[in-house]
mmCIF file of C-alpha atoms and ligand atoms in Angstrom:
data_model
loop_
_atom_site.group_PDB
_atom_site.id
_atom_site.type_symbol
_atom_site.label_atom_id
_atom_site.label_comp_id
_atom_site.label_asym_id
_atom_site.label_seq_id
_atom_site.Cartn_x
_atom_site.Cartn_y
_atom_site.Cartn_z
ATOM 1 C CA MET W 1 -4.363 131.009 17.392
ATOM 2 C CA VAL W 2 -5.068 132.459 13.897
ATOM 3 C CA LYS W 3 -8.816 133.031 13.020
ATOM 4 C CA ILE W 4 -9.442 131.817 9.826
ATOM 5 C CA GLY W 5 -12.859 132.751 7.693
ATOM 6 C CA ILE W 6 -13.388 131.023 5.133
ATOM 7 C CA VAL W 7 -15.364 131.952 1.565
ATOM 8 C CA GLY W 8 -16.225 129.431 -1.214
ATOM 9 C CA ALA W 9 -16.816 126.116 0.610
ATOM 10 C CA GLY W 10 -16.553 123.914 -2.926
ATOM 11 C CA LYS W 11 -13.191 121.521 -3.856
ATOM 12 C CA ILE W 12 -10.420 123.945 -3.660
ATOM 13 C CA CYS W 13 -11.207 124.341 0.029
ATOM 14 C CA GLN W 14 -12.378 120.789 0.817
ATOM 15 C CA GLY W 15 -9.505 119.650 -0.650
ATOM 16 C CA PRO W 16 -5.784 121.637 0.182
ATOM 17 C CA HIS W 17 -7.410 124.789 2.432
ATOM 18 C CA MET W 18 -9.001 122.491 4.577
ATOM 19 C CA GLY W 19 -6.280 120.254 4.850
ATOM 20 C CA ALA W 20 -4.229 123.000 5.677
ATOM 21 C CA TYR W 21 -5.335 124.471 7.706
ATOM 22 C CA ASP W 22 -5.643 120.559 9.953
ATOM 23 C CA LYS W 23 -2.399 120.230 9.815
ATOM 24 C CA ILE W 24 -1.299 123.623 10.851
ATOM 25 C CA ASP W 25 -1.730 123.838 15.332
ATOM 26 C CA ASN W 26 -1.623 128.139 15.352
ATOM 27 C CA ALA W 27 -4.086 128.442 12.788
ATOM 28 C CA GLU W 28 -8.578 127.570 13.337
ATOM 29 C CA ILE W 29 -10.858 128.078 10.165
ATOM 30 C CA VAL W 30 -14.138 130.134 12.706
ATOM 31 C CA ALA W 31 -16.309 131.545 9.914
ATOM 32 C CA ILE W 32 -17.114 129.066 6.575
ATOM 33 C CA CYS W 33 -18.977 131.658 3.926
ATOM 34 C CA ASP W 34 -20.723 129.790 1.012
ATOM 35 C CA ILE W 35 -23.607 130.196 -1.539
ATOM 36 C CA ASN W 36 -24.582 126.679 -1.748
ATOM 37 C CA GLU W 37 -26.515 125.239 1.324
ATOM 38 C CA GLU W 38 -25.135 121.514 0.428
ATOM 39 C CA LYS W 39 -21.954 123.077 1.108
ATOM 40 C CA LEU W 40 -22.245 124.301 3.678
ATOM 41 C CA GLU W 41 -23.925 121.671 5.570
ATOM 42 C CA VAL W 42 -21.350 119.606 4.734
ATOM 43 C CA VAL W 43 -18.524 122.055 6.376
ATOM 44 C CA GLY W 44 -20.487 122.350 8.876
ATOM 45 C CA LYS W 45 -20.972 119.030 10.077
ATOM 46 C CA ARG W 46 -16.322 118.824 9.140
ATOM 47 C CA TYR W 47 -16.106 122.281 11.377
ATOM 48 C CA PRO W 48 -18.830 121.887 13.699
ATOM 49 C CA ASN W 49 -17.021 125.221 16.546
ATOM 50 C CA ALA W 50 -17.123 126.720 12.858
ATOM 51 C CA LYS W 51 -19.825 129.678 12.642
ATOM 52 C CA LEU W 52 -21.139 129.577 9.244
ATOM 53 C CA TYR W 53 -22.976 132.810 6.884
ATOM 54 C CA LYS W 54 -24.434 132.814 2.946
ATOM 55 C CA ASP W 55 -22.754 136.460 2.274
ATOM 56 C CA TYR W 56 -19.264 137.442 2.944
ATOM 57 C CA ARG W 57 -19.914 141.048 3.829
ATOM 58 C CA GLU W 58 -21.763 139.660 7.835
ATOM 59 C CA MET W 59 -18.833 137.450 7.995
ATOM 60 C CA ILE W 60 -16.418 139.822 8.543
ATOM 61 C CA ASP W 61 -18.864 141.356 10.181
ATOM 62 C CA ASN W 62 -19.739 139.844 13.031
ATOM 63 C CA GLU W 63 -16.512 137.772 13.587
ATOM 64 C CA LYS W 64 -13.304 138.650 14.563
ATOM 65 C CA LEU W 65 -10.709 137.592 11.947
ATOM 66 C CA ASP W 66 -7.130 137.293 11.114
ATOM 67 C CA ALA W 67 -7.708 136.387 7.598
ATOM 68 C CA VAL W 68 -10.059 135.635 5.370
ATOM 69 C CA ASP W 69 -9.073 132.837 2.593
ATOM 70 C CA ILE W 70 -10.818 133.723 -0.596
ATOM 71 C CA CYS W 71 -12.121 129.930 -2.569
ATOM 72 C CA THR W 72 -14.601 130.880 -5.097
ATOM 73 C CA PRO W 73 -15.055 131.547 -9.110
ATOM 74 C CA ASN W 74 -12.499 134.262 -10.046
ATOM 75 C CA ASN W 75 -14.392 137.239 -10.542
ATOM 76 C CA TYR W 76 -15.582 137.349 -6.792
ATOM 77 C CA HIS W 77 -11.555 137.361 -5.689
ATOM 78 C CA SER W 78 -11.233 141.226 -5.909
ATOM 79 C CA ILE W 79 -14.518 142.132 -4.396
ATOM 80 C CA VAL W 80 -13.798 139.771 -1.284
ATOM 81 C CA ALA W 81 -9.630 140.662 -1.190
ATOM 82 C CA ILE W 82 -10.947 144.550 -1.346
ATOM 83 C CA TYR W 83 -14.125 144.218 1.734
ATOM 84 C CA ALA W 84 -11.678 142.563 4.417
ATOM 85 C CA LEU W 85 -8.555 144.183 3.317
ATOM 86 C CA ASN W 86 -10.681 147.746 3.518
ATOM 87 C CA LYS W 87 -11.810 145.920 7.383
ATOM 88 C CA GLY W 88 -7.824 145.810 8.518
ATOM 89 C CA ILE W 89 -7.887 142.280 7.180
ATOM 90 C CA ASN W 90 -4.888 139.701 6.492
ATOM 91 C CA VAL W 91 -6.205 138.200 3.280
ATOM 92 C CA ILE W 92 -4.915 134.751 1.264
ATOM 93 C CA CYS W 93 -6.789 134.279 -2.363
ATOM 94 C CA GLU W 94 -6.988 131.756 -4.419
ATOM 95 C CA LYS W 95 -5.231 132.280 -7.894
ATOM 96 C CA PRO W 96 -5.900 134.184 -10.197
ATOM 97 C CA ASP W 97 -5.099 137.843 -8.652
ATOM 98 C CA ALA W 98 -8.036 139.486 -9.826
ATOM 99 C CA VAL W 99 -10.062 139.170 -13.476
ATOM 100 C CA SER W 100 -9.169 142.472 -14.789
ATOM 101 C CA VAL W 101 -6.544 145.226 -14.115
ATOM 102 C CA GLU W 102 -8.453 146.893 -12.708
ATOM 103 C CA GLU W 103 -9.283 144.326 -10.268
ATOM 104 C CA ALA W 104 -5.812 143.452 -9.634
ATOM 105 C CA GLU W 105 -4.943 147.293 -8.554
ATOM 106 C CA LYS W 106 -7.873 148.232 -6.120
ATOM 107 C CA MET W 107 -6.717 144.853 -4.681
ATOM 108 C CA LYS W 108 -2.654 145.868 -4.478
ATOM 109 C CA ASP W 109 -4.258 150.049 -2.894
ATOM 110 C CA ALA W 110 -7.047 148.216 -0.046
ATOM 111 C CA ALA W 111 -3.380 146.480 1.179
ATOM 112 C CA GLU W 112 -1.151 149.339 1.303
ATOM 113 C CA ALA W 113 -3.882 151.630 2.390
ATOM 114 C CA SER W 114 -4.606 148.595 4.896
ATOM 115 C CA GLY W 115 -0.762 147.777 6.088
ATOM 116 C CA LYS W 116 -2.628 144.213 5.957
ATOM 117 C CA THR W 117 -0.792 141.500 4.126
ATOM 118 C CA LEU W 118 -2.465 140.288 1.093
ATOM 119 C CA MET W 119 -0.815 136.731 -0.742
ATOM 120 C CA VAL W 120 -2.313 135.474 -3.461
ATOM 121 C CA ILE W 121 -1.862 131.492 -4.075
ATOM 122 C CA ARG W 122 0.798 130.227 -5.691
ATOM 123 C CA ASN W 123 1.993 127.191 -4.879
ATOM 124 C CA ASN W 124 3.578 125.351 -7.215
ATOM 125 C CA ARG W 125 6.510 128.031 -5.780
ATOM 126 C CA TYR W 126 5.994 125.054 -3.373
ATOM 127 C CA ARG W 127 7.270 121.808 -4.789
ATOM 128 C CA PRO W 128 10.698 121.388 -3.430
ATOM 129 C CA THR W 129 11.815 121.360 -7.511
ATOM 130 C CA THR W 130 11.191 124.769 -7.864
ATOM 131 C CA LYS W 131 12.438 125.347 -3.694
ATOM 132 C CA PHE W 132 16.052 124.023 -5.141
ATOM 133 C CA LEU W 133 16.468 125.499 -8.396
ATOM 134 C CA LYS W 134 15.623 128.464 -6.652
ATOM 135 C CA GLU W 135 18.653 128.432 -4.479
ATOM 136 C CA TYR W 136 20.599 126.938 -7.681
ATOM 137 C CA ILE W 137 20.232 130.446 -9.764
ATOM 138 C CA LYS W 138 20.976 132.462 -6.543
ATOM 139 C CA ASP W 139 23.894 130.701 -6.027
ATOM 140 C CA GLY W 140 24.882 131.868 -9.611
ATOM 141 C CA LYS W 141 24.785 128.330 -10.990
ATOM 142 C CA MET W 142 23.007 129.151 -14.030
ATOM 143 C CA GLY W 143 24.545 132.675 -14.913
ATOM 144 C CA GLU W 144 21.840 135.389 -16.191
ATOM 145 C CA ILE W 145 18.503 133.444 -17.350
ATOM 146 C CA TYR W 146 17.870 135.715 -20.908
ATOM 147 C CA ALA W 147 14.679 132.989 -22.344
ATOM 148 C CA GLY W 148 12.872 130.529 -20.993
ATOM 149 C CA ARG W 149 9.772 128.439 -22.015
ATOM 150 C CA CYS W 150 7.142 127.197 -20.586
ATOM 151 C CA GLY W 151 3.035 125.611 -20.800
ATOM 152 C CA TRP W 152 0.074 123.840 -19.462
ATOM 153 C CA ILE W 153 0.152 121.607 -22.565
ATOM 154 C CA ARG W 154 -4.450 119.012 -21.886
ATOM 155 C CA ARG W 155 -4.792 117.007 -24.581
ATOM 156 C CA ARG W 156 -8.457 116.555 -23.313
ATOM 157 C CA GLY W 157 -8.674 118.567 -20.145
ATOM 158 C CA ILE W 158 -11.588 121.031 -19.845
ATOM 159 C CA PRO W 159 -12.860 121.389 -16.280
ATOM 160 C CA GLY W 160 -16.579 121.619 -15.236
ATOM 161 C CA TRP W 161 -18.460 122.339 -18.804
ATOM 162 C CA GLY W 162 -21.020 124.673 -18.340
ATOM 163 C CA GLY W 163 -19.484 125.783 -15.101
ATOM 164 C CA TRP W 164 -18.079 127.948 -13.718
ATOM 165 C CA PHE W 165 -14.884 127.420 -15.539
ATOM 166 C CA THR W 166 -15.788 128.367 -18.962
ATOM 167 C CA ASP W 167 -18.499 131.081 -18.685
ATOM 168 C CA LYS W 168 -15.731 134.391 -19.429
ATOM 169 C CA ALA W 169 -18.002 137.151 -17.296
ATOM 170 C CA GLN W 170 -17.344 134.225 -13.588
ATOM 171 C CA SER W 171 -13.320 133.155 -15.515
ATOM 172 C CA GLY W 172 -12.557 135.466 -17.117
ATOM 173 C CA GLY W 173 -11.143 133.444 -18.987
ATOM 174 C CA GLY W 174 -9.805 130.226 -19.849
ATOM 175 C CA PRO W 175 -6.292 127.595 -19.874
ATOM 176 C CA LEU W 176 -4.502 131.383 -19.639
ATOM 177 C CA ILE W 177 -6.201 132.103 -16.397
ATOM 178 C CA ASP W 178 -6.987 129.077 -15.229
ATOM 179 C CA LEU W 179 -3.162 127.674 -15.979
ATOM 180 C CA GLY W 180 -0.989 130.201 -17.440
ATOM 181 C CA VAL W 181 -0.567 132.191 -14.010
ATOM 182 C CA HIS W 182 1.023 129.057 -11.993
ATOM 183 C CA ILE W 183 3.235 128.514 -14.522
ATOM 184 C CA ILE W 184 3.931 131.618 -15.661
ATOM 185 C CA ASP W 185 4.831 132.574 -12.174
ATOM 186 C CA LEU W 186 6.789 129.846 -11.718
ATOM 187 C CA ALA W 187 9.305 130.969 -14.760
ATOM 188 C CA MET W 188 8.430 133.990 -13.878
ATOM 189 C CA TYR W 189 9.222 134.016 -10.124
ATOM 190 C CA LEU W 190 12.766 131.945 -11.024
ATOM 191 C CA MET W 191 14.158 135.086 -13.537
ATOM 192 C CA GLY W 192 13.861 137.325 -10.674
ATOM 193 C CA ASN W 193 10.776 138.256 -10.944
ATOM 194 C CA PRO W 194 11.610 140.454 -14.459
ATOM 195 C CA ARG W 195 8.814 143.480 -14.968
ATOM 196 C CA PRO W 196 7.203 142.744 -18.869
ATOM 197 C CA VAL W 197 7.153 144.741 -21.016
ATOM 198 C CA THR W 198 5.013 144.342 -24.020
ATOM 199 C CA VAL W 199 2.916 140.717 -24.696
ATOM 200 C CA SER W 200 2.042 139.320 -27.788
ATOM 201 C CA GLY W 201 -0.556 136.416 -28.069
ATOM 202 C CA SER W 202 -3.298 134.371 -29.325
ATOM 203 C CA THR W 203 -6.076 132.870 -28.684
ATOM 204 C CA TYR W 204 -8.572 129.559 -29.814
ATOM 205 C CA SER W 205 -11.281 128.492 -28.930
ATOM 206 C CA LYS W 206 -11.828 125.248 -31.690
ATOM 207 C CA PHE W 207 -13.544 122.734 -28.858
ATOM 208 C CA PRO W 208 -16.461 123.918 -28.192
ATOM 209 C CA HIS W 209 -18.730 122.125 -30.579
ATOM 210 C CA THR W 210 -17.101 118.307 -29.263
ATOM 211 C CA SER W 211 -19.542 119.081 -26.411
ATOM 212 C CA TYR W 212 -22.661 119.470 -25.535
ATOM 213 C CA SER W 213 -22.354 122.653 -24.490
ATOM 214 C CA LYS W 214 -21.627 126.232 -24.979
ATOM 215 C CA THR W 215 -18.886 128.208 -23.856
ATOM 216 C CA ASP W 216 -17.141 131.466 -24.528
ATOM 217 C CA VAL W 217 -13.222 131.249 -23.165
ATOM 218 C CA GLU W 218 -10.211 130.174 -25.187
ATOM 219 C CA ASP W 219 -9.281 126.704 -25.649
ATOM 220 C CA LEU W 220 -5.673 127.619 -26.240
ATOM 221 C CA ALA W 221 -3.293 130.463 -26.081
ATOM 222 C CA MET W 222 0.183 131.220 -26.982
ATOM 223 C CA GLY W 223 2.310 134.010 -26.369
ATOM 224 C CA PHE W 224 5.194 135.575 -26.115
ATOM 225 C CA ILE W 225 6.644 137.976 -23.481
ATOM 226 C CA ARG W 226 9.342 140.430 -23.369
ATOM 227 C CA PHE W 227 10.817 142.310 -20.113
ATOM 228 C CA ASP W 228 12.683 144.884 -19.049
ATOM 229 C CA ASN W 229 16.345 142.788 -18.541
ATOM 230 C CA GLY W 230 16.011 142.496 -21.796
ATOM 231 C CA ALA W 231 14.288 138.376 -21.088
ATOM 232 C CA CYS W 232 11.934 136.354 -22.925
ATOM 233 C CA LEU W 233 9.453 133.948 -21.984
ATOM 234 C CA GLN W 234 7.231 131.278 -24.470
ATOM 235 C CA ILE W 235 4.166 130.418 -23.672
ATOM 236 C CA GLU W 236 1.378 127.899 -23.731
ATOM 237 C CA PHE W 237 -2.111 126.764 -22.497
ATOM 238 C CA SER W 238 -4.484 124.543 -23.655
ATOM 239 C CA TRP W 239 -7.343 122.930 -22.001
ATOM 240 C CA ALA W 240 -8.041 121.014 -25.473
ATOM 241 C CA SER W 241 -5.445 120.475 -28.747
ATOM 242 C CA ASN W 242 -4.404 117.609 -30.814
ATOM 243 C CA ILE W 243 -1.791 116.208 -29.310
ATOM 244 C CA GLU W 244 0.736 113.818 -28.532
ATOM 245 C CA TYR W 245 0.385 113.659 -24.639
ATOM 246 C CA ASP W 246 -0.887 116.083 -21.688
ATOM 247 C CA GLN W 247 2.664 118.501 -20.656
ATOM 248 C CA MET W 248 3.484 121.031 -18.258
ATOM 249 C CA PHE W 249 6.876 122.698 -17.741
ATOM 250 C CA VAL W 250 9.413 125.003 -17.445
ATOM 251 C CA GLU W 251 12.393 125.625 -19.132
ATOM 252 C CA LEU W 252 14.996 128.067 -18.294
ATOM 253 C CA ARG W 253 18.222 129.208 -20.751
ATOM 254 C CA GLY W 254 20.634 130.224 -18.327
ATOM 255 C CA GLU W 255 24.485 131.896 -19.140
ATOM 256 C CA LYS W 256 25.898 128.732 -17.118
ATOM 257 C CA SER W 257 23.618 126.188 -17.467
ATOM 258 C CA GLY W 258 20.138 126.022 -18.789
ATOM 259 C CA SER W 259 17.737 123.849 -16.619
ATOM 260 C CA ARG W 260 13.905 122.128 -17.644
ATOM 261 C CA MET W 261 11.164 121.090 -15.239
ATOM 262 C CA SER W 262 7.961 118.868 -15.574
ATOM 263 C CA GLY W 263 5.289 118.567 -13.146
ATOM 264 C CA ILE W 264 3.510 115.205 -15.199
ATOM 265 C CA ASP W 265 6.932 113.266 -16.698
ATOM 266 C CA ARG W 266 8.584 113.809 -13.809
ATOM 267 C CA LYS W 267 11.202 115.005 -15.097
ATOM 268 C CA PHE W 268 13.705 117.251 -13.553
ATOM 269 C CA ASP W 269 17.378 118.188 -15.453
ATOM 270 C CA ILE W 270 20.324 120.389 -15.757
ATOM 271 C CA PHE W 271 22.082 120.950 -18.816
ATOM 272 C CA THR W 272 25.448 121.806 -18.263
ATOM 273 C CA GLU W 273 28.620 122.114 -20.092
ATOM 274 C CA GLU W 274 31.880 120.449 -17.527
ATOM 275 C CA CYS W 275 35.549 119.547 -18.322
ATOM 276 C CA GLY W 276 34.476 121.368 -22.357
ATOM 277 C CA THR W 277 31.404 118.345 -22.646
ATOM 278 C CA ASN W 278 28.262 118.776 -22.316
ATOM 279 C CA VAL W 279 26.600 117.285 -19.078
ATOM 280 C CA THR W 280 22.943 116.593 -18.061
ATOM 281 C CA ILE W 281 22.365 116.827 -14.410
ATOM 282 C CA LYS W 282 19.368 114.769 -12.733
ATOM 283 C CA PRO W 283 19.072 116.572 -9.064
ATOM 284 C CA ALA W 284 17.683 113.828 -7.015
ATOM 285 C CA ILE W 285 14.768 115.239 -5.428
ATOM 286 C CA ASP W 286 11.079 113.729 -4.519
ATOM 287 C CA ASP W 287 9.064 116.245 -5.724
ATOM 288 C CA TYR W 288 5.563 114.431 -5.129
ATOM 289 C CA ASN W 289 5.708 112.983 -1.451
ATOM 290 C CA CYS W 290 6.752 116.125 0.205
ATOM 291 C CA PRO W 291 3.285 118.187 2.548
ATOM 292 C CA PRO W 292 1.275 119.306 -0.438
ATOM 293 C CA HIS W 293 2.559 122.993 -1.767
ATOM 294 C CA HIS W 294 -0.621 124.470 -0.392
ATOM 295 C CA GLU W 295 0.340 123.746 2.783
ATOM 296 C CA MET W 296 3.440 125.047 2.999
ATOM 297 C CA ASN W 297 2.252 128.787 0.410
ATOM 298 C CA ILE W 298 -0.783 128.880 4.271
ATOM 299 C CA ARG W 299 2.014 128.086 6.475
ATOM 300 C CA HIS W 300 4.613 130.368 4.735
ATOM 301 C CA PHE W 301 1.285 133.600 4.990
ATOM 302 C CA ILE W 302 0.777 132.766 8.887
ATOM 303 C CA ASP W 303 4.515 133.399 8.955
ATOM 304 C CA VAL W 304 4.085 136.672 7.455
ATOM 305 C CA ILE W 305 0.699 137.934 9.249
ATOM 306 C CA GLU W 306 2.774 136.710 11.930
ATOM 307 C CA GLY W 307 5.288 139.123 11.755
ATOM 308 C CA LYS W 308 8.151 135.435 11.587
ATOM 309 C CA ALA W 309 8.392 135.875 7.698
ATOM 310 C CA GLU W 310 9.164 138.682 5.087
ATOM 311 C CA PRO W 311 6.507 137.683 2.033
ATOM 312 C CA ASP W 312 6.941 135.360 -0.886
ATOM 313 C CA PHE W 313 4.513 136.846 -3.147
ATOM 314 C CA THR W 314 4.184 140.609 -3.703
ATOM 315 C CA PRO W 315 0.988 142.286 -4.675
ATOM 316 C CA GLU W 316 2.650 143.875 -7.950
ATOM 317 C CA GLN W 317 3.528 140.842 -8.715
ATOM 318 C CA GLY W 318 -0.066 140.021 -8.789
ATOM 319 C CA VAL W 319 -0.544 143.022 -10.907
ATOM 320 C CA ASN W 320 1.999 142.416 -13.532
ATOM 321 C CA MET W 321 0.511 138.601 -13.514
ATOM 322 C CA VAL W 322 -2.805 140.588 -15.035
ATOM 323 C CA LYS W 323 -1.588 142.203 -17.052
ATOM 324 C CA ILE W 324 0.152 140.059 -18.815
ATOM 325 C CA LEU W 325 -3.307 138.151 -18.819
ATOM 326 C CA GLU W 326 -4.688 140.336 -19.685
ATOM 327 C CA ALA W 327 -2.682 141.759 -22.723
ATOM 328 C CA ILE W 328 -2.631 137.930 -23.932
ATOM 329 C CA TYR W 329 -6.553 138.164 -24.751
ATOM 330 C CA LYS W 330 -6.368 141.781 -26.643
ATOM 331 C CA SER W 331 -3.639 141.661 -28.205
ATOM 332 C CA ALA W 332 -4.672 137.916 -29.532
ATOM 333 C CA GLU W 333 -8.336 140.457 -30.306
ATOM 334 C CA CYS W 334 -6.296 143.068 -32.399
ATOM 335 C CA GLY W 335 -3.333 140.988 -34.043
ATOM 336 C CA HIS W 336 -0.543 143.197 -32.896
ATOM 337 C CA GLU W 337 1.606 143.514 -29.357
ATOM 338 C CA ILE W 338 0.545 144.638 -26.187
ATOM 339 C CA ALA W 339 2.892 147.328 -24.322
ATOM 340 C CA LEU W 340 2.792 147.830 -20.858
ATOM 341 C CA ASP W 341 2.600 150.566 -18.681
HETATM 342 N N1 NAD J 1 -4.062 126.459 -6.858
HETATM 343 C C1 NAD J 1 -4.013 125.824 -7.383
HETATM 344 O O1 NAD J 1 -4.084 124.701 -6.950
HETATM 345 C C2 NAD J 1 -6.539 125.177 -7.911
HETATM 346 C C3 NAD J 1 -6.794 124.653 -7.923
HETATM 347 C C4 NAD J 1 -7.723 124.776 -8.653
HETATM 348 C C5 NAD J 1 -9.483 126.075 -8.038
HETATM 349 N N2 NAD J 1 -8.497 126.930 -8.224
HETATM 350 C C6 NAD J 1 -8.940 128.365 -7.610
HETATM 351 O O2 NAD J 1 -9.705 127.946 -6.732
HETATM 352 C C7 NAD J 1 -11.231 128.796 -6.642
HETATM 353 C C8 NAD J 1 -12.421 128.579 -7.133
HETATM 354 O O3 NAD J 1 -11.871 127.255 -7.333
HETATM 355 P P1 NAD J 1 -12.904 125.901 -7.586
HETATM 356 O O4 NAD J 1 -13.047 124.223 -7.541
HETATM 357 O O5 NAD J 1 -12.782 124.704 -5.358
HETATM 358 O O6 NAD J 1 -14.761 126.214 -7.637
HETATM 359 P P2 NAD J 1 -16.075 125.467 -6.581
HETATM 360 O O7 NAD J 1 -16.758 125.625 -7.840
HETATM 361 O O8 NAD J 1 -15.822 124.262 -6.852
HETATM 362 O O9 NAD J 1 -16.286 125.966 -5.800
HETATM 363 C C9 NAD J 1 -16.790 127.262 -5.193
HETATM 364 C C10 NAD J 1 -17.046 127.682 -4.584
HETATM 365 O O10 NAD J 1 -18.049 129.182 -3.892
HETATM 366 C C11 NAD J 1 -18.362 128.894 -3.950
HETATM 367 N N3 NAD J 1 -18.870 131.249 -4.547
HETATM 368 C C12 NAD J 1 -19.453 131.015 -4.805
HETATM 369 N N4 NAD J 1 -19.788 132.716 -5.261
HETATM 370 C C13 NAD J 1 -19.354 132.257 -3.709
HETATM 371 C C14 NAD J 1 -19.726 133.891 -2.907
HETATM 372 N N5 NAD J 1 -20.702 135.238 -3.641
HETATM 373 N N6 NAD J 1 -19.584 133.816 -1.339
HETATM 374 C C15 NAD J 1 -19.541 132.916 -0.928
HETATM 375 N N7 NAD J 1 -18.942 131.755 -1.876
HETATM 376 C C16 NAD J 1 -19.394 131.275 -3.008
HETATM 377 C C17 NAD J 1 -19.294 128.424 -4.740
HETATM 378 O O11 NAD J 1 -20.651 127.716 -4.285
HETATM 379 C C18 NAD J 1 -18.708 127.001 -4.872
HETATM 380 O O12 NAD J 1 -19.080 126.203 -3.402
HETATM 381 C C19 NAD J 1 -10.986 129.492 -7.878
HETATM 382 O O13 NAD J 1 -10.573 130.647 -7.528
HETATM 383 C C20 NAD J 1 -9.317 128.666 -8.953
HETATM 384 O O14 NAD J 1 -9.290 128.869 -9.562
HETATM 385 C C21 NAD J 1 -7.268 126.948 -7.990
#
């Protein structure tokens, strides 16, 4: 039985994470930590056998854990992950990986030094549409993928006004960090995880005046990423924008075919040519009535630490992701393209 200690018992923990462990037979939540007593009381009733803690260090030091699952606000991800890895404990952590490249690199170094698994949640990789497209691409049916466009744009959808999401010190940023990690990762994963080499971006904060509360994060981020293999990716993420309707999409252009997945209008199309005619393929995949993506991601993590699977996510992919995010903010500030190491 894999013994899990959770840090941060808020919404994502009580929903998708605990929901996943409830269904995974070979994993058990043995300890839960939160700084908020009310949250501890709620989860304590749900898991009466779990030990409850207010300090993650005490939990990690006192319990014989196989893995720590981090569901805190973003600024604590690297701090808790590094502490656990240094104690020889595997880590699964909510996205984003970290709020700075320096912290992401320290997480990667701690994982390498300990020889333990560090996996950051990339739940959208476990959508049936993603799995199908990954196979389709592996089979060579799209040819070389040389360009993409992706985004998650909300007309009005700023999460937790006045809470940690809209406070840069705790979140690291706005929709770029919150939504961008999911969708940029999805595009890069399907493109074969090329290495980002240059990044250009602009960010805007035009909506704070519409609310009672102040924020120091962006509400719109637009950008452009070039990769070492010559491919490029155009990105846009908003929590609030004067647009027609909300969209979440990944569009890829390959030599043999192109594709467009969309999470909100539930469309998934492949664009190709057959017998000299343009053909649109509509794969009959039910992306909604499937096991939750988090559950599949967490099952994969458990398989990896039990030696039953090779990790689908590497800490290096996490560092590359945070490099892109940080470079968009830098580029927005200085007004020109940023070259990555
Ligand atoms: N993968 C996804 O689809 C997805 C969706 C939503 C949120 N998230 C991520 O999950 C994380 C948590 O988001 P949420 O919506 O559950 O937030 P939340 O505010 O509901 O929960 C965070 C919890 O962490 C606790 N906490 C804060 N500091 C702590 C510390 N030092 N030690 C222990 N507990 C601490 C808080 O008291 C709170 O209960 C964030 O990183 C967010 O980006 C991921």
